[in-house]
Coordinates of C-alpha atoms in Angstrom, one line a residue:
Chain R
X447 CA 106.2 77.0 68.4
X448 CA 105.7 75.5 64.9
X449 CA 102.4 75.1 63.6
X450 CA 102.8 71.7 62.8
X451 CA 103.6 70.3 66.3
X452 CA 100.9 68.8 68.1
X453 CA 99.4 71.3 70.7
X454 CA 101.5 70.9 73.8
X455 CA 100.8 72.6 77.3
X456 CA 103.7 74.9 78.7
X457 CA 105.8 73.3 81.3
X458 CA 104.8 76.0 83.6
X459 CA 101.0 75.2 83.2
X460 CA 99.5 73.3 86.5
X461 CA 98.0 70.1 84.9
X462 CA 95.7 69.4 87.8
X463 CA 93.7 72.7 86.8
X464 CA 93.2 71.6 83.4
X465 CA 90.8 71.9 81.6
X466 CA 90.8 75.4 82.7
X467 CA 87.7 77.1 84.3
X468 CA 87.1 80.0 81.7
X469 CA 83.9 79.8 79.3
X470 CA 84.0 77.9 76.1
X471 CA 85.8 80.4 73.6
X472 CA 87.1 82.8 76.3
X473 CA 90.4 84.6 75.3
X474 CA 92.0 84.1 78.7
X475 CA 93.2 80.5 77.7
X476 CA 94.9 81.7 74.9
X477 CA 96.8 84.6 76.7
X478 CA 97.7 82.3 79.5
X479 CA 99.1 79.8 76.9
X480 CA 101.4 82.6 75.6
X481 CA 102.3 83.5 79.0
X482 CA 103.1 80.0 79.9
X483 CA 105.4 79.8 76.7
X484 CA 107.2 83.0 77.6
X485 CA 107.8 81.7 81.2
X486 CA 109.1 78.6 79.8
X487 CA 111.5 80.1 77.4
X488 CA 113.0 82.5 79.9
X489 CA 113.1 79.5 82.4
X490 CA 112.0 81.7 85.2
X491 CA 109.2 79.5 86.9
X492 CA 110.7 79.6 90.3
X493 CA 111.1 83.2 90.3
X494 CA 107.6 84.4 89.1
X495 CA 105.0 85.7 91.3
X496 CA 101.6 86.0 89.7
X497 CA 98.9 88.3 91.1
X498 CA 95.5 88.0 89.8
X499 CA 92.9 90.7 89.7
X500 CA 89.1 89.9 90.3
X501 CA 86.7 89.4 87.5
X502 CA 87.5 86.5 85.1
X503 CA 91.3 87.1 85.5
X504 CA 90.9 85.6 88.9
X505 CA 90.0 82.2 87.3
X506 CA 93.8 82.2 86.6
X507 CA 94.6 81.6 90.4
X508 CA 95.7 78.1 90.0
X509 CA 96.5 78.0 86.2
X510 CA 100.2 77.9 86.7
X511 CA 102.8 76.1 88.7
X512 CA 104.0 79.5 90.0
X513 CA 103.5 81.3 93.5
X514 CA 100.1 83.1 92.7
X515 CA 98.4 85.8 94.8
X516 CA 94.5 86.4 94.4
X517 CA 94.2 90.2 95.2
X518 CA 91.4 92.7 94.9
X519 CA 89.4 94.1 92.1
X520 CA 92.0 96.7 90.8
X521 CA 94.7 96.1 93.4
X522 CA 96.9 93.7 91.5
X523 CA 99.4 96.5 90.5
X524 CA 100.1 97.6 94.0
X525 CA 100.2 94.0 95.4
X526 CA 103.2 93.0 93.1
X527 CA 104.5 96.3 93.5
X528 CA 105.0 95.7 97.1
X529 CA 106.3 92.3 96.5
X530 CA 108.9 93.5 93.9
X531 CA 110.1 96.4 96.3
X532 CA 110.5 94.2 99.0
X533 CA 112.2 91.6 96.9
X534 CA 114.0 92.6 93.7
X535 CA 114.8 89.3 92.7
X536 CA 111.2 88.5 92.1
X537 CA 109.8 88.7 88.5
X538 CA 106.3 90.0 89.2
X539 CA 103.4 89.9 87.0
X540 CA 100.0 91.6 87.5
X541 CA 97.1 89.9 85.6
X542 CA 94.2 92.0 85.1
X543 CA 91.0 92.9 83.0
X544 CA 89.9 96.1 81.4
X545 CA 87.8 97.1 84.2
X546 CA 90.7 96.4 86.7
X547 CA 93.2 98.1 85.1
X548 CA 91.5 101.1 83.3
X549 CA 88.4 101.7 85.6
X550 CA 88.8 100.8 89.4
X551 CA 92.5 100.4 89.5
X552 CA 93.5 103.1 86.9
X553 CA 95.1 105.3 89.3
X554 CA 97.8 102.3 90.3
X555 CA 98.5 101.5 86.7
X556 CA 99.0 105.3 86.0
X557 CA 101.5 105.7 88.8
X558 CA 103.2 102.5 88.6
X559 CA 103.8 103.5 84.9
X560 CA 105.0 107.0 85.9
X561 CA 107.4 105.6 88.6
X562 CA 108.6 103.2 86.2
X563 CA 108.1 100.3 88.4
X564 CA 110.0 97.2 87.5
X565 CA 106.7 95.2 87.0
X566 CA 104.9 93.6 84.2
X567 CA 101.3 94.3 83.8
X568 CA 99.1 91.9 81.3
X569 CA 95.7 93.4 80.8
X570 CA 93.0 91.5 79.0
X571 CA 90.8 93.6 76.8
X572 CA 87.3 91.9 76.0
X573 CA 85.1 95.1 75.7
X574 CA 83.2 94.3 78.7
X575 CA 82.9 93.0 82.5
X576 CA 82.9 89.6 82.1
X577 CA 82.4 88.0 85.4
X578 CA 79.8 90.5 86.5
X579 CA 77.6 89.5 83.4
X580 CA 78.7 91.6 80.4
X581 CA 78.4 95.3 81.6
X582 CA 80.0 98.4 79.6
X583 CA 83.6 98.5 80.3
X584 CA 86.1 101.3 79.7
X585 CA 86.8 99.5 76.3
X586 CA 83.6 98.8 75.2
X587 CA 83.3 100.0 71.5
X588 CA 81.1 102.9 70.5
X589 CA 77.5 101.6 69.6
X590 CA 78.5 98.0 71.2
X591 CA 75.6 96.6 73.2
X592 CA 76.2 95.6 76.7
X593 CA 74.0 95.0 79.8
X594 CA 74.4 98.6 81.0
X595 CA 74.4 100.2 77.3
X596 CA 71.4 98.1 76.0
X597 CA 70.9 100.6 73.2
X598 CA 74.8 100.6 72.3
X599 CA 77.5 102.6 73.9
X600 CA 76.6 106.2 73.4
X601 CA 79.8 108.3 73.2
X602 CA 78.0 111.5 74.2
X603 CA 77.1 109.6 77.5
X604 CA 79.5 107.2 78.1
X605 CA 82.8 108.5 76.4
X606 CA 85.2 106.5 74.0
X607 CA 86.9 103.4 74.6
X608 CA 90.0 103.8 76.8
X609 CA 93.5 103.3 74.7
X610 CA 95.3 101.9 77.4
X611 CA 98.9 101.2 76.1
X612 CA 98.7 104.6 74.3
X613 CA 98.0 106.3 77.7
X614 CA 100.6 104.2 79.4
X615 CA 103.0 104.9 76.7
X616 CA 102.5 108.6 77.3
X617 CA 103.1 108.6 80.7
X618 CA 106.0 106.1 81.0
X619 CA 109.7 107.2 80.6
X620 CA 112.6 105.6 78.6
X621 CA 112.9 102.0 79.6
X622 CA 109.5 101.1 79.6
X623 CA 108.0 98.5 77.4
X624 CA 104.5 99.0 75.9
X625 CA 102.6 96.8 73.4
X626 CA 99.2 95.6 72.3
X627 CA 98.9 92.1 71.2
X628 CA 96.0 89.9 70.3
X629 CA 94.9 86.2 71.0
X630 CA 94.7 86.3 67.0
X631 CA 98.4 86.2 66.7
X632 CA 99.9 84.1 69.6
X633 CA 103.4 84.1 68.1
X634 CA 103.3 87.8 68.2
X635 CA 101.8 87.9 71.8
X636 CA 104.3 85.4 73.0
X637 CA 107.0 87.4 71.8
X638 CA 105.6 90.7 73.5
X639 CA 105.1 89.0 76.8
X640 CA 108.7 87.7 76.5
X641 CA 110.0 91.1 76.0
X642 CA 107.8 92.6 78.7
X643 CA 109.3 90.0 81.2
X644 CA 112.7 90.4 79.9
X645 CA 112.3 94.3 80.2
X646 CA 111.7 93.7 83.8
X647 CA 114.5 91.4 84.4
X648 CA 117.1 93.5 83.0
X649 CA 115.7 96.2 85.1
X650 CA 115.0 98.6 82.2
X651 CA 111.6 99.8 83.4
X652 CA 107.6 99.4 83.8
X653 CA 106.2 96.8 80.9
X654 CA 102.7 96.7 79.9
X655 CA 101.1 94.3 77.3
X656 CA 97.2 94.9 76.5
X657 CA 95.9 91.7 74.6
X658 CA 92.8 92.1 72.5
X659 CA 90.7 89.1 73.6
X660 CA 87.2 87.5 73.1
X661 CA 84.2 86.8 75.3
X662 CA 81.8 85.1 73.2
X663 CA 79.6 84.3 76.3
X664 CA 78.7 88.2 76.7
X665 CA 79.1 89.2 73.3
X666 CA 76.5 86.4 72.3
X667 CA 78.7 85.5 69.1
X668 CA 79.3 82.4 67.5
X669 CA 82.9 81.3 66.4
X670 CA 83.0 83.2 63.1
X671 CA 81.6 86.2 64.6
X672 CA 83.8 86.3 67.6
X673 CA 87.0 85.9 65.5
X674 CA 85.4 89.0 63.2
X675 CA 85.1 91.0 66.0
X676 CA 88.5 90.5 67.5
X677 CA 90.2 90.9 64.3
X678 CA 88.2 93.5 62.4
X679 CA 86.0 95.4 65.1
X680 CA 88.6 95.8 68.0
X681 CA 91.4 96.6 65.9
X682 CA 89.3 99.9 64.4
X683 CA 90.2 101.4 67.8
X684 CA 92.9 99.2 69.4
X685 CA 96.1 99.2 67.0
X686 CA 97.9 96.0 67.6
X687 CA 101.9 96.4 67.9
X688 CA 104.6 97.6 69.9
X689 CA 103.9 101.2 71.2
X690 CA 107.1 101.9 73.2
X691 CA 110.1 100.0 73.3
X692 CA 113.5 101.1 74.9
X693 CA 115.9 102.6 72.7
X694 CA 118.3 99.5 72.8
X695 CA 115.5 97.3 71.4
X696 CA 114.0 97.3 67.9
X697 CA 110.1 97.7 67.8
X698 CA 107.7 95.9 65.8
X699 CA 104.0 96.5 64.4
X700 CA 101.5 94.4 63.0
X701 CA 101.4 95.9 59.6
Chain I
X1170 CA 126.5 102.2 107.4
X1171 CA 125.6 102.2 111.2
X1172 CA 125.1 98.7 112.6
X1173 CA 121.8 99.3 114.8
X1174 CA 119.7 102.3 114.9
X1175 CA 119.6 102.5 118.7
X1176 CA 122.7 101.0 120.8
X1177 CA 121.4 100.0 124.0
X1178 CA 119.0 102.7 125.8
X1179 CA 118.8 106.4 125.3
X1180 CA 116.5 109.3 126.7
X1181 CA 115.0 110.9 123.9
X1182 CA 112.4 114.0 123.9
X1183 CA 110.7 113.7 120.6
X1184 CA 107.2 113.8 118.7
X1185 CA 105.0 110.8 118.9
X1186 CA 105.6 110.4 115.0
X1187 CA 109.2 110.6 115.4
X1188 CA 108.9 107.7 118.1
X1189 CA 107.0 105.4 115.7
X1190 CA 109.8 105.9 113.0
X1191 CA 112.5 105.1 115.6
X1192 CA 110.5 102.0 116.9
X1193 CA 109.9 100.6 113.6
X1194 CA 113.7 101.0 113.0
X1195 CA 114.7 99.2 116.2
X1196 CA 111.8 96.6 115.4
X1197 CA 113.8 95.7 112.3
X1198 CA 110.8 96.9 109.9
X1199 CA 112.9 96.5 106.3
X1200 CA 110.1 98.6 104.4
X1201 CA 107.5 101.5 104.8
X1202 CA 105.0 102.1 102.3
X1203 CA 103.0 105.4 102.9
X1204 CA 100.8 108.3 101.5
X1205 CA 100.8 111.8 102.9
X1206 CA 97.9 112.4 105.4
X1207 CA 97.9 114.7 108.3
X1208 CA 98.6 114.0 111.4
X1209 CA 100.8 111.0 110.7
X1210 CA 103.3 112.5 108.0
X1211 CA 106.3 113.1 110.2
X1212 CA 106.4 109.2 110.6
X1213 CA 107.2 109.0 106.8
X1214 CA 109.7 112.2 107.3
X1215 CA 111.6 110.6 109.7
X1216 CA 111.5 107.1 108.3
X1217 CA 112.9 108.5 104.9
X1218 CA 115.6 110.4 106.7
X1219 CA 116.9 107.5 108.9
X1220 CA 115.8 104.3 106.7
X1221 CA 118.7 104.6 103.8
X1222 CA 121.3 104.9 106.8
X1223 CA 120.3 101.3 107.9
X1224 CA 119.5 99.9 104.3
X1225 CA 115.7 100.2 105.0
X1226 CA 113.3 100.9 102.0
X1227 CA 110.5 103.4 101.4
X1228 CA 107.8 103.9 98.8
X1229 CA 105.5 106.8 98.6
X1230 CA 102.4 105.2 96.9
X1231 CA 99.4 107.1 94.9
X1232 CA 97.1 106.6 97.8
X1233 CA 96.4 104.6 100.9
X1234 CA 94.5 101.7 99.0
X1235 CA 98.0 101.3 97.3
X1236 CA 99.9 101.9 100.4
X1237 CA 97.6 99.2 102.0
X1238 CA 98.1 96.5 99.1
X1239 CA 102.0 97.5 98.8
X1240 CA 102.4 96.6 102.6
X1241 CA 100.6 93.4 101.9
X1242 CA 102.9 92.9 99.0
X1243 CA 106.0 93.4 101.2
X1244 CA 104.6 91.2 103.9
X1245 CA 104.0 88.4 101.1
X1246 CA 107.7 88.7 100.2
X1247 CA 108.5 87.9 103.8
X1248 CA 109.3 91.5 104.8
X1249 CA 108.5 93.1 108.0
X1250 CA 106.4 96.1 106.2
X1251 CA 104.3 98.8 107.5
X1252 CA 102.4 102.1 106.7
X1253 CA 100.7 104.6 108.8
X1254 CA 97.6 106.6 108.0
X1255 CA 94.6 108.6 109.5
X1256 CA 90.9 109.6 109.2
X1257 CA 89.8 109.3 105.3
X1258 CA 93.0 107.3 104.7
X1259 CA 92.0 104.8 107.4
X1260 CA 88.9 104.4 105.7
X1261 CA 90.6 103.4 102.2
X1262 CA 92.9 101.4 104.5
X1263 CA 90.3 98.9 105.4
X1264 CA 90.0 97.4 101.9
X1265 CA 93.5 96.2 102.0
X1266 CA 93.2 95.1 105.7
X1267 CA 90.3 93.0 104.8
X1268 CA 92.3 90.9 102.5
X1269 CA 95.1 90.8 105.1
X1270 CA 92.4 89.7 107.5
X1271 CA 91.1 87.0 105.0
X1272 CA 94.6 85.9 104.2
X1273 CA 95.9 86.2 107.8
X1274 CA 98.7 88.5 106.9
X1275 CA 101.0 90.1 109.5
X1276 CA 100.8 93.9 108.2
X1277 CA 101.3 96.5 110.6
X1278 CA 99.5 99.8 110.4
X1279 CA 99.9 102.9 112.6
X1280 CA 96.8 105.1 112.9
X1281 CA 97.0 108.7 114.0
X1282 CA 93.3 109.5 114.7
X1283 CA 92.0 112.8 113.3
X1284 CA 88.6 114.5 113.5
X1285 CA 85.6 112.7 111.5
X1286 CA 83.4 112.2 109.8
X1287 CA 85.1 113.0 106.5
X1288 CA 87.9 115.4 106.1
X1289 CA 86.9 116.9 109.5
X1290 CA 89.9 118.2 111.3
X1291 CA 93.6 117.2 110.9
X1292 CA 94.0 117.6 114.8
X1293 CA 92.8 114.8 116.6
X1294 CA 90.0 112.4 117.8
X1295 CA 89.2 108.9 118.9
X1296 CA 86.6 108.5 116.3
X1297 CA 88.4 105.6 114.3
X1298 CA 87.8 103.2 116.9
X1299 CA 84.9 101.4 115.0
X1300 CA 86.6 101.3 111.8
X1301 CA 90.3 100.3 113.2
X1302 CA 88.6 97.2 115.2
X1303 CA 85.7 96.1 113.0
X1304 CA 86.4 97.9 109.7
X1305 CA 86.1 96.4 106.4
X1306 CA 83.6 93.6 105.1
X1307 CA 84.9 91.2 107.8
X1308 CA 84.7 90.1 111.3
X1309 CA 87.2 92.3 113.1
X1310 CA 89.8 89.3 113.3
X1311 CA 92.7 92.0 114.0
X1312 CA 94.8 93.3 116.8
X1313 CA 94.4 96.9 117.9
X1314 CA 96.7 98.4 120.5
X1315 CA 95.6 101.7 121.6
X1316 CA 98.4 103.6 123.2
X1317 CA 98.3 106.6 125.7
X1318 CA 101.9 108.1 125.8
X1319 CA 105.2 108.1 124.1
X1320 CA 106.8 105.4 125.8
X1321 CA 103.8 103.2 125.2
X1322 CA 104.0 104.2 121.4
X1323 CA 107.7 103.1 121.2
X1324 CA 107.0 99.9 123.2
X1325 CA 103.7 98.9 121.4
X1326 CA 105.0 99.7 117.8
X1327 CA 107.8 97.2 118.5
X1328 CA 105.4 94.8 119.7
X1329 CA 102.8 95.1 117.0
X1330 CA 105.5 93.5 114.6
X1331 CA 106.0 90.6 116.9
X1332 CA 102.2 90.2 117.3
X1333 CA 101.4 90.3 113.9
X1334 CA 104.3 87.9 112.9
X1335 CA 103.5 85.6 115.7
X1336 CA 99.7 85.2 115.4
X1337 CA 99.4 86.3 111.7
X1338 CA 96.6 88.7 112.2
X1339 CA 96.6 92.4 111.0
X1340 CA 98.0 94.4 113.7
X1341 CA 97.3 98.1 114.3
X1342 CA 98.8 100.8 116.7
X1343 CA 96.0 103.2 117.3
X1344 CA 97.3 106.5 118.3
X1345 CA 95.7 110.1 117.6
X1346 CA 96.9 113.5 116.4
X1347 CA 98.0 114.5 120.0
X1348 CA 100.4 111.7 120.7
X1349 CA 101.4 112.3 116.8
X1350 CA 102.1 115.9 117.3
X1351 CA 103.0 116.5 121.0
X1352 CA 106.7 116.0 122.1
X1353 CA 107.5 114.1 125.5
X1354 CA 110.4 112.3 127.1
X1355 CA 110.8 108.5 126.8
X1356 CA 113.5 106.1 126.6
X1357 CA 114.3 104.6 123.2
X1358 CA 116.0 101.4 123.1
X1359 CA 117.3 98.2 121.1
X1360 CA 114.8 95.6 121.7
X1361 CA 117.6 93.1 122.5
X1362 CA 118.9 95.0 125.3
X1363 CA 115.4 94.4 126.8
X1364 CA 115.5 90.8 126.1
X1365 CA 113.1 91.2 123.5
X1366 CA 113.4 88.6 120.6
X1367 CA 112.1 89.8 117.2
X1368 CA 109.8 86.9 115.8
X1369 CA 111.5 85.8 112.6
X1370 CA 109.6 86.7 109.2
X1371 CA 109.2 84.2 106.5
X1372 CA 108.1 84.5 103.0
X1373 CA 104.8 83.4 101.4
X1374 CA 105.9 83.7 97.7
X1375 CA 109.5 82.5 96.4
X1376 CA 110.2 80.2 99.0
X1377 CA 113.7 78.7 98.8
X1378 CA 113.8 75.7 96.1
X1379 CA 112.8 74.6 92.8
X1380 CA 109.1 74.2 92.0
X1381 CA 108.2 70.5 91.3
X1382 CA 111.5 69.6 92.7
X1383 CA 111.6 70.3 96.3
X1384 CA 108.9 73.0 96.6
X1385 CA 105.0 73.5 95.7
X1386 CA 103.9 76.9 94.4
X1387 CA 102.0 78.4 96.8
X1388 CA 98.5 79.6 95.6
X1389 CA 97.1 82.1 97.8
X1390 CA 93.4 82.8 98.3
X1391 CA 91.0 85.1 99.3
X1392 CA 88.1 84.1 97.1
X1393 CA 85.9 81.1 97.5
X1394 CA 83.1 79.6 95.3
X1395 CA 80.7 78.2 97.9
X1396 CA 79.4 79.3 101.1
X1397 CA 80.4 76.1 102.7
X1398 CA 84.1 76.8 101.5
X1399 CA 83.9 80.3 103.2
X1400 CA 82.5 79.1 106.3
X1401 CA 85.2 76.5 106.7
X1402 CA 88.0 79.0 106.5
X1403 CA 86.6 81.4 108.5
X1404 CA 85.7 78.9 111.3
X1405 CA 89.2 78.2 111.3
X1406 CA 90.3 82.0 111.5
X1407 CA 87.7 82.7 114.1
X1408 CA 88.5 79.7 116.6
X1409 CA 92.4 80.6 116.0
X1410 CA 91.8 84.3 116.8
X1411 CA 89.5 83.2 119.9
X1412 CA 92.3 80.8 121.1
X1413 CA 95.0 83.3 121.0
X1414 CA 93.2 86.3 122.2
X1415 CA 93.7 85.6 125.9
X1416 CA 97.5 85.9 125.5
X1417 CA 97.2 89.0 123.6
X1418 CA 94.6 90.8 125.8
X1419 CA 96.0 93.8 127.9
X1420 CA 94.6 96.3 130.1
X1421 CA 95.2 98.5 133.4
X1422 CA 93.0 98.8 136.3
X1423 CA 92.9 100.8 139.5
X1424 CA 90.8 101.0 142.6
X1425 CA 88.1 98.9 141.0
X1426 CA 87.8 96.5 144.2
X1427 CA 85.9 99.2 146.0
X1428 CA 85.0 102.0 143.4
X1429 CA 81.5 102.9 143.1
X1430 CA 82.3 104.6 139.8
X1431 CA 84.6 103.4 137.4
X1432 CA 86.0 105.3 134.7
X1433 CA 86.5 103.5 131.3
X1434 CA 88.7 105.1 128.8
X1435 CA 91.5 104.2 126.3
X1436 CA 94.4 106.3 124.5
X1437 CA 95.4 109.5 125.6
X1438 CA 92.0 110.3 127.0
X1439 CA 93.1 107.6 129.6
X1440 CA 95.7 110.0 130.8
X1441 CA 93.1 112.8 131.8
X1442 CA 90.9 109.9 133.4
X1443 CA 93.9 108.4 135.3
X1444 CA 94.8 112.2 136.6
X1445 CA 90.9 112.8 137.7
X1446 CA 90.9 109.1 139.5
X1447 CA 94.0 109.8 141.5
X1448 CA 92.8 113.2 142.3
X1449 CA 89.3 111.8 143.4
X1450 CA 90.9 108.9 145.5
X1451 CA 92.9 111.9 147.3
X1452 CA 89.7 113.6 148.1
X1453 CA 88.4 110.2 149.6
X1454 CA 86.2 109.2 146.9
X1455 CA 85.8 105.5 145.7
X1456 CA 86.3 106.0 142.3
X1457 CA 88.6 103.5 139.9
X1458 CA 89.8 103.3 136.2
X1459 CA 89.4 100.7 133.9
X1460 CA 91.7 101.0 130.5
X1461 CA 91.9 98.7 127.6
X1462 CA 95.1 98.5 126.0
X1463 CA 93.9 96.2 123.4
X1464 CA 90.6 97.3 121.8
X1465 CA 90.6 93.9 119.8
X1466 CA 90.9 91.5 121.5
X1467 CA 88.9 93.3 124.1
X1468 CA 89.5 92.4 127.5
X1469 CA 85.7 91.7 128.1
X1470 CA 86.0 89.2 130.9
X1471 CA 88.2 91.4 132.9
X1472 CA 86.0 94.6 132.5
X1473 CA 82.9 92.2 133.2
X1474 CA 84.4 91.4 136.5
X1475 CA 84.8 95.1 137.2
X1476 CA 81.5 95.8 136.1
X1477 CA 79.7 93.2 138.4
X1478 CA 81.2 95.1 141.3
X1479 CA 80.8 98.6 140.6
X1480 CA 77.6 100.8 140.8
X1481 CA 78.3 102.7 137.5
X1482 CA 80.7 103.0 134.8
X1483 CA 81.4 106.1 133.3
X1484 CA 82.8 106.0 129.6
X1485 CA 85.0 108.8 128.5
X1486 CA 86.1 109.2 124.9
X1487 CA 86.6 111.8 122.2
X1488 CA 84.0 110.0 120.4
X1489 CA 80.3 109.6 120.4
X1490 CA 80.2 106.3 121.9
X1491 CA 82.6 104.2 120.2
X1492 CA 84.5 102.7 123.0
X1493 CA 80.9 102.4 124.8
X1494 CA 79.9 100.1 122.1
X1495 CA 82.8 97.9 122.5
X1496 CA 82.1 97.9 126.3
X1497 CA 78.6 97.3 126.3
X1498 CA 79.1 94.4 123.9
X1499 CA 81.5 93.1 126.2
X1500 CA 79.5 93.1 129.4
X1501 CA 75.9 92.3 127.9
X1502 CA 73.7 91.3 130.6
X1503 CA 75.4 93.0 133.3
X1504 CA 73.1 95.6 135.3
X1505 CA 75.7 98.1 136.0
X1506 CA 74.6 101.8 135.3
X1507 CA 76.6 103.1 132.1
X1508 CA 77.2 106.9 131.7
X1509 CA 79.1 108.8 129.2
X1510 CA 81.3 111.8 128.9
X1511 CA 81.5 111.9 125.0
X1512 CA 83.2 114.7 123.1
X1513 CA 83.4 113.5 119.3
X1514 CA 86.8 115.0 117.8
X1515 CA 87.8 117.1 121.1
X1516 CA 90.1 116.6 123.8
X1517 CA 89.1 115.7 127.4
X1518 CA 90.9 117.3 130.3
X1519 CA 91.1 115.8 134.0
X1520 CA 89.1 118.6 135.5
X1521 CA 86.0 117.8 133.0
X1522 CA 86.1 114.1 134.3
X1523 CA 86.4 115.3 138.1
X1524 CA 83.3 117.3 137.3
X1525 CA 81.2 114.8 135.7
X1526 CA 82.2 112.0 138.1
X1527 CA 81.3 114.5 141.3
X1528 CA 77.8 115.1 139.4
X1529 CA 77.5 111.2 139.3
X1530 CA 78.3 110.4 142.7

């Protein structure tokens, strides 16, 4: 999409549910825009099964004109795995937050990656539990204040941020696709998501895209500070780029 | 590739777990998702040996949460999907089954009860009655068949798929470690030769057609924004359940017309009770039995009629009053005396039932 064009909605978006339900300034809308563009470009609207985790991710449940399943917190990965195993023609997407993917549902993410399930997981990293009011997440940065780390995340007590794509890449075998994108670079994010979906469609293996996202409501940041946090603070711990690509594919990094 | 798992009818002598695998094959189950836990493991063992021969699938998951949620995925894809578990696995299974309850998904789960609470024993119990009938954060909108022998295990496993897909409530076969592990003779059969027609399945996602042209996307919910919205959905589910319950309810009774004492039991314990009642009758004592086959929905009206005639109900179970709770709830207000022979996690013999009844007469 060229920057000179007027903003347009992906064809796979559901007009009746717009404007969307996320907070002003939330990153989910941008992630879902990238996903919508990827679905459109691949022409797969009729084949997609979109699973939504619980948390802010759930607010995407009527975002698209694609078959959508509300699941349980952390359980989106097994639900879409079950669909895919029963119907290999489906193109399944598990959409979740950092809490759903790296905390309560981490065993599902790890084992789906280990089995090289032909599914695509998209995980939105906004460094906190947004829906429940801004508690510490596995991805909360050291020193970052949240409702359950009011004096800042103390790494001695609460550990360091989970580096999800690195973990998944370490587990996944040849054929898997693992990347970390950011809402600060939508073109790249759309490419990553598209490649993740293609990886599934071509039967190569598990695909996983983490997205650095923003939560100005719980971060209590204005627009400038929000973008600074996404682009400067988060990237200190979370390196943007492709982390694992099948041998046949060329990789790219943010540098 | 063989055409049908079972041609016609066959005499067999096998363990209950093997029976379940054959029944699921015969019922046309297309995929099993499972996680190892004793005493249900051999269901997976037989399934994984037989399934590829009949183009059926299996996925071993990372835990029972995943086994339950992948089963839901299989059902959403429109397949006869099932899983099997026990004890602590059944505890985890309650989370996915609450989703199935809310979304009225025709999941089939086989439970082979083991000792509890906690890890307890891998052997046997009837301590998963409360959890299987009313587990999860829900209202017990499920169907639970409690089998007592291998023939029933075969018959009701087939039936469970039809009940689930006809009524669209999560359906359970409640067995136990004794039934799982013991060998017994039975007749296995192709449902068709018995005139059993398998209820067709339909997908919830990826229905035929093109979105925006000749089909709408399906947005499947289990989450609601307001109390009123949830209430409306639950009212519909509850009234649908109550409406079909009389068609689903199954039970057996004997000698209840003139019995002073009616022995109430379910599952494998019913065999001891049936034997005991026959023996006591032969001695000329006025004893009968009542056996719910469906624990959900419970044959409450039928039991109430029995309770209104009898002097006493003796509830016998390998649990500390889990069946008794269902019974008392069903016959509330009835003045019949209630006694219990409760042996949590332990088997019960006919002799023990005979002795207990004689004490009470």
